[in-house]
Amino acid sequence: EAGVTQFPSHSVIEKGQTVTLRCDPISGHDNLYWYRRVMGKEIKFLLHFVKESKQDESGMPNNRFLAERTGGTYSTLKVQPAELEDSGVYFCASSRASGTGEMNTEAFFGQGTRLTVV
Amino acid sequence: LAKTTQPISMDSYEGQEVNITCSHNNIATNDYITWYQQFPSQGPRFIIQGYKTKVTNEVASLFIPADRKSSTLSLPRVSLSDTAVYYCLVGLSGSARQLTFGSGTQLTVLP
């Protein structure tokens, strides 16, 4: 079974440009998450999809970030326009659906996309 | 979300047992305790999860005292490849919620 895949693995763009990150979750996983770690900081939650719906986007830093999950399959995270402080590693994770009372379902992470804004 | 505290770093030697303790004084009744491992240039990887007492899998053991205000991840006979950052996370059961990562513990295994 393929794991969570992210593309690209690295991206270097100039300030003001647009970048789109892609995440392919594990097949059949309803939950998809985006996280990021900026330099020297902890991994922070950005948002959570359940299928194609945004369940929680409380971690999105501002309106320059737009996430989509078309058809409840892969997801994209667009940064437009990119700023220097957006540099960091962006992780995607997915997990299967869970019901009330079950343990937290294991989240599988991708390798991350290292974004550098210059 | 309960805050967790764990040592910033630990050193060990190959073949030793390593115990990493995490405190979570404000853990809620429905919270589970989960540990993740992260190697450089990779995403975090699930190691083990528990609610109370002891949980063991092929990779590690997790010890949780009765008050659940702390937990200890135990790695038996570590090798150089166990050098990584280990995160202790505490969160709600039920629907898959966001994970809250702290600073983690950088474990360095020396030859």
CSV table of C-alpha atoms in Angstrom, one decimal:
chain,number,residue,atom,x,y,z
A,1,GLU,CA,0.0,0.0,0.0
A,2,ALA,CA,1.4,3.4,-1.0
A,3,GLY,CA,1.9,5.9,1.8
A,4,VAL,CA,1.1,9.6,1.8
A,5,THR,CA,3.0,11.2,-1.0
A,6,GLN,CA,3.7,14.9,-1.4
A,7,PHE,CA,4.9,16.9,-4.4
A,8,PRO,CA,7.3,18.6,-4.8
A,9,SER,CA,9.8,17.5,-2.2
A,10,HIS,CA,11.5,20.9,-2.5
A,11,SER,CA,10.4,24.3,-3.9
A,12,VAL,CA,12.4,27.5,-4.1
A,13,ILE,CA,10.4,30.5,-5.2
A,14,GLU,CA,10.7,34.3,-5.1
A,15,LYS,CA,8.7,36.4,-2.8
A,16,GLY,CA,5.4,37.4,-4.4
A,17,GLN,CA,5.2,34.2,-6.5
A,18,THR,CA,2.6,31.5,-6.2
A,19,VAL,CA,3.3,27.9,-5.2
A,20,THR,CA,1.0,24.9,-5.1
A,21,LEU,CA,1.8,21.9,-2.9
A,22,ARG,CA,0.1,18.6,-3.5
A,23,CYS,CA,-0.7,15.8,-1.2
A,24,ASP,CA,-2.0,12.3,-2.1
A,25,PRO,CA,-3.3,10.6,1.0
A,26,ILE,CA,-3.5,6.9,1.5
A,27,SER,CA,-6.4,5.5,-0.5
A,28,GLY,CA,-9.6,5.3,1.5
A,29,HIS,CA,-8.5,7.7,4.2
A,30,ASP,CA,-11.2,10.3,4.7
A,31,ASN,CA,-9.2,12.5,7.0
A,32,LEU,CA,-6.5,14.7,5.5
A,33,TYR,CA,-4.4,17.2,7.4
A,34,TRP,CA,-1.9,19.9,6.6
A,35,TYR,CA,0.8,20.9,9.0
A,36,ARG,CA,3.9,23.0,8.7
A,37,ARG,CA,7.1,23.7,10.6
A,38,VAL,CA,8.8,27.0,10.1
A,39,MET,CA,12.4,27.4,11.0
A,40,GLY,CA,13.1,26.8,14.6
A,41,LYS,CA,9.5,26.3,15.5
A,42,GLU,CA,7.3,23.4,16.4
A,43,ILE,CA,5.1,21.5,13.9
A,44,LYS,CA,1.8,23.4,13.7
A,45,PHE,CA,-1.6,22.3,12.5
A,46,LEU,CA,-3.0,24.2,9.5
A,47,LEU,CA,-6.2,22.5,8.6
A,48,HIS,CA,-8.2,19.3,8.4
A,49,PHE,CA,-10.4,17.9,5.7
A,50,VAL,CA,-13.0,15.2,6.1
A,51,LYS,CA,-13.4,13.9,2.6
A,52,GLU,CA,-13.9,17.1,0.5
A,53,SER,CA,-15.1,19.3,3.4
A,54,LYS,CA,-13.0,21.5,5.5
A,55,GLN,CA,-13.5,20.3,9.1
A,56,ASP,CA,-11.2,22.7,10.8
A,57,GLU,CA,-9.1,25.4,9.3
A,58,SER,CA,-8.2,27.3,12.5
A,59,GLY,CA,-4.5,26.9,11.9
A,60,MET,CA,-4.4,28.6,8.5
A,61,PRO,CA,-2.2,31.7,9.0
A,62,ASN,CA,-3.9,34.1,6.7
A,63,ASN,CA,-5.9,34.4,3.4
A,64,ARG,CA,-2.8,33.9,1.3
A,65,PHE,CA,-3.2,30.2,2.0
A,66,LEU,CA,-5.9,28.2,0.2
A,67,ALA,CA,-6.4,24.5,0.5
A,68,GLU,CA,-8.6,22.4,-1.5
A,69,ARG,CA,-9.5,18.7,-1.7
A,70,THR,CA,-11.3,18.0,-4.9
A,71,GLY,CA,-13.5,15.0,-4.8
A,72,GLY,CA,-12.2,14.0,-1.4
A,73,THR,CA,-9.0,12.5,-2.9
A,74,TYR,CA,-5.8,14.5,-3.3
A,75,SER,CA,-5.4,17.9,-1.7
A,76,THR,CA,-3.6,21.1,-2.8
A,77,LEU,CA,-2.3,23.9,-0.7
A,78,LYS,CA,-1.7,27.1,-2.6
A,79,VAL,CA,0.3,30.0,-1.2
A,80,GLN,CA,-0.3,33.3,-3.1
A,81,PRO,CA,1.6,35.5,-2.9
A,82,ALA,CA,4.4,33.8,-1.0
A,83,GLU,CA,6.2,35.7,1.7
A,84,LEU,CA,9.6,35.1,3.3
A,85,GLU,CA,8.0,33.9,6.5
A,86,ASP,CA,6.2,31.1,4.6
A,87,SER,CA,9.5,29.2,4.3
A,88,GLY,CA,9.4,25.9,6.1
A,89,VAL,CA,8.4,22.3,5.7
A,90,TYR,CA,4.8,21.5,4.9
A,91,PHE,CA,3.6,18.1,6.0
A,92,CYS,CA,0.5,16.3,4.9
A,93,ALA,CA,-1.1,13.5,6.9
A,94,SER,CA,-4.0,11.2,6.5
A,95,SER,CA,-6.0,8.9,8.6
A,96,ARG,CA,-9.0,6.6,8.2
A,97,ALA,CA,-12.4,7.6,9.4
A,98,SER,CA,-13.2,6.8,13.1
A,99,GLY,CA,-16.3,6.6,15.2
A,100,THR,CA,-17.1,8.0,18.5
A,101,GLY,CA,-15.3,6.3,21.4
A,102,GLU,CA,-12.5,4.8,19.3
A,103,MET,CA,-8.9,5.6,20.0
A,104,ASN,CA,-7.3,8.4,18.0
A,105,THR,CA,-6.8,6.9,14.6
A,106,GLU,CA,-3.2,6.7,13.5
A,107,ALA,CA,-2.1,9.6,11.3
A,108,PHE,CA,0.3,8.7,8.5
A,109,PHE,CA,2.6,11.5,7.4
A,110,GLY,CA,4.2,12.3,4.1
A,111,GLN,CA,7.8,13.2,3.7
A,112,GLY,CA,7.0,16.9,3.5
A,113,THR,CA,7.6,19.7,1.0
A,114,ARG,CA,10.4,22.0,1.9
A,115,LEU,CA,9.4,25.5,0.7
A,116,THR,CA,12.0,28.2,0.5
A,117,VAL,CA,10.9,31.7,-0.3
A,118,VAL,CA,13.7,34.0,-1.3
B,1,LEU,CA,-5.6,20.5,24.3
B,2,ALA,CA,-3.3,19.2,27.0
B,3,LYS,CA,0.2,20.6,27.1
B,4,THR,CA,3.1,18.2,27.3
B,5,THR,CA,6.5,18.6,28.6
B,6,GLN,CA,9.4,16.3,27.7
B,7,PRO,CA,13.2,16.6,27.9
B,8,ILE,CA,14.8,18.5,25.0
B,9,SER,CA,17.5,15.9,24.4
B,10,MET,CA,18.8,12.6,25.6
B,11,ASP,CA,21.9,10.6,24.7
B,12,SER,CA,22.3,6.9,24.9
B,13,TYR,CA,24.6,4.1,23.7
B,14,GLU,CA,23.8,1.3,21.4
B,15,GLY,CA,22.2,-1.7,23.1
B,16,GLN,CA,20.8,0.3,26.1
B,17,GLU,CA,17.2,0.7,27.0
B,18,VAL,CA,16.0,4.3,26.7
B,19,ASN,CA,13.1,5.8,28.7
B,20,ILE,CA,11.7,9.1,27.7
B,21,THR,CA,9.2,10.6,30.1
B,22,CYS,CA,6.5,13.1,29.2
B,23,SER,CA,4.4,15.0,31.7
B,24,HIS,CA,0.8,16.0,30.8
B,25,ASN,CA,-0.7,17.3,34.0
B,26,ASN,CA,-3.9,18.6,32.4
B,27,ILE,CA,-4.8,15.5,30.5
B,28,ALA,CA,-8.5,15.1,30.1
B,29,THR,CA,-10.6,12.0,30.8
B,30,ASN,CA,-11.0,11.1,27.1
B,31,ASP,CA,-7.4,11.9,26.0
B,32,TYR,CA,-5.1,9.3,24.7
B,33,ILE,CA,-1.4,9.4,24.7
B,34,THR,CA,0.5,9.0,21.5
B,35,TRP,CA,4.1,9.0,20.6
B,36,TYR,CA,5.6,9.8,17.2
B,37,GLN,CA,9.1,9.5,15.9
B,38,GLN,CA,10.7,11.7,13.3
B,39,PHE,CA,13.9,11.3,11.4
B,40,PRO,CA,15.5,14.2,9.6
B,41,SER,CA,13.8,15.1,6.3
B,42,GLN,CA,10.9,12.8,7.0
B,43,GLY,CA,7.4,13.2,8.4
B,44,PRO,CA,6.5,12.0,11.9
B,45,ARG,CA,5.8,8.3,12.2
B,46,PHE,CA,3.4,6.8,14.7
B,47,ILE,CA,5.1,4.6,17.3
B,48,ILE,CA,2.6,3.7,20.0
B,49,GLN,CA,-0.6,4.9,21.7
B,50,GLY,CA,-2.2,4.1,25.0
B,51,TYR,CA,-4.8,5.2,27.5
B,52,LYS,CA,-3.7,3.7,30.8
B,53,THR,CA,-1.4,1.1,32.3
B,54,LYS,CA,1.0,-0.5,29.8
B,55,VAL,CA,1.0,-1.0,26.1
B,56,THR,CA,3.6,-2.9,24.2
B,57,ASN,CA,4.2,-3.4,20.5
B,58,GLU,CA,7.1,-4.6,18.4
B,59,VAL,CA,8.8,-1.3,18.6
B,60,ALA,CA,8.3,0.1,22.1
B,61,SER,CA,6.4,0.0,25.3
B,62,LEU,CA,4.4,2.8,26.9
B,63,PHE,CA,3.9,3.0,30.6
B,64,ILE,CA,1.1,5.2,32.0
B,65,PRO,CA,0.6,5.5,35.8
B,66,ALA,CA,-2.8,5.5,37.3
B,67,ASP,CA,-3.1,9.3,37.5
B,68,ARG,CA,-2.2,9.5,33.8
B,69,LYS,CA,-0.4,12.8,34.4
B,70,SER,CA,2.8,11.4,32.8
B,71,SER,CA,3.8,8.6,30.5
B,72,THR,CA,7.1,6.9,29.6
B,73,LEU,CA,8.1,5.7,26.3
B,74,SER,CA,10.6,2.8,26.6
B,75,LEU,CA,12.8,1.7,23.7
B,76,PRO,CA,14.5,-1.6,24.3
B,77,ARG,CA,18.1,-2.0,23.1
B,78,VAL,CA,18.4,1.1,20.9
B,79,SER,CA,20.6,1.2,17.8
B,80,LEU,CA,22.1,4.0,15.9
B,81,SER,CA,19.1,4.1,13.6
B,82,ASP,CA,16.9,5.0,16.6
B,83,THR,CA,18.5,8.5,16.6
B,84,ALA,CA,15.5,10.7,16.0
B,85,VAL,CA,13.1,13.2,17.6
B,86,TYR,CA,10.4,11.7,19.7
B,87,TYR,CA,7.1,13.5,20.3
B,88,CYS,CA,4.6,12.9,23.0
B,89,LEU,CA,1.1,14.0,22.1
B,90,VAL,CA,-2.1,14.0,24.1
B,91,GLY,CA,-5.5,14.3,22.4
B,92,LEU,CA,-9.1,13.4,22.3
B,93,SER,CA,-10.4,10.1,21.3
B,94,GLY,CA,-13.2,9.7,18.9
B,95,SER,CA,-13.0,11.6,15.7
B,96,ALA,CA,-9.6,12.1,14.3
B,97,ARG,CA,-8.6,15.5,15.6
B,98,GLN,CA,-5.6,17.6,14.9
B,99,LEU,CA,-2.3,16.7,16.5
B,100,THR,CA,-0.5,19.1,18.7
B,101,PHE,CA,3.2,18.7,18.6
B,102,GLY,CA,5.5,20.1,21.2
B,103,SER,CA,9.3,20.5,21.0
B,104,GLY,CA,10.0,16.8,21.2
B,105,THR,CA,13.0,15.0,22.6
B,106,GLN,CA,16.1,14.6,20.4
B,107,LEU,CA,17.4,11.2,21.1
B,108,THR,CA,21.0,10.6,20.0
B,109,VAL,CA,22.3,7.0,20.1
B,110,LEU,CA,26.1,6.8,20.3
B,111,PRO,CA,28.2,3.8,19.2
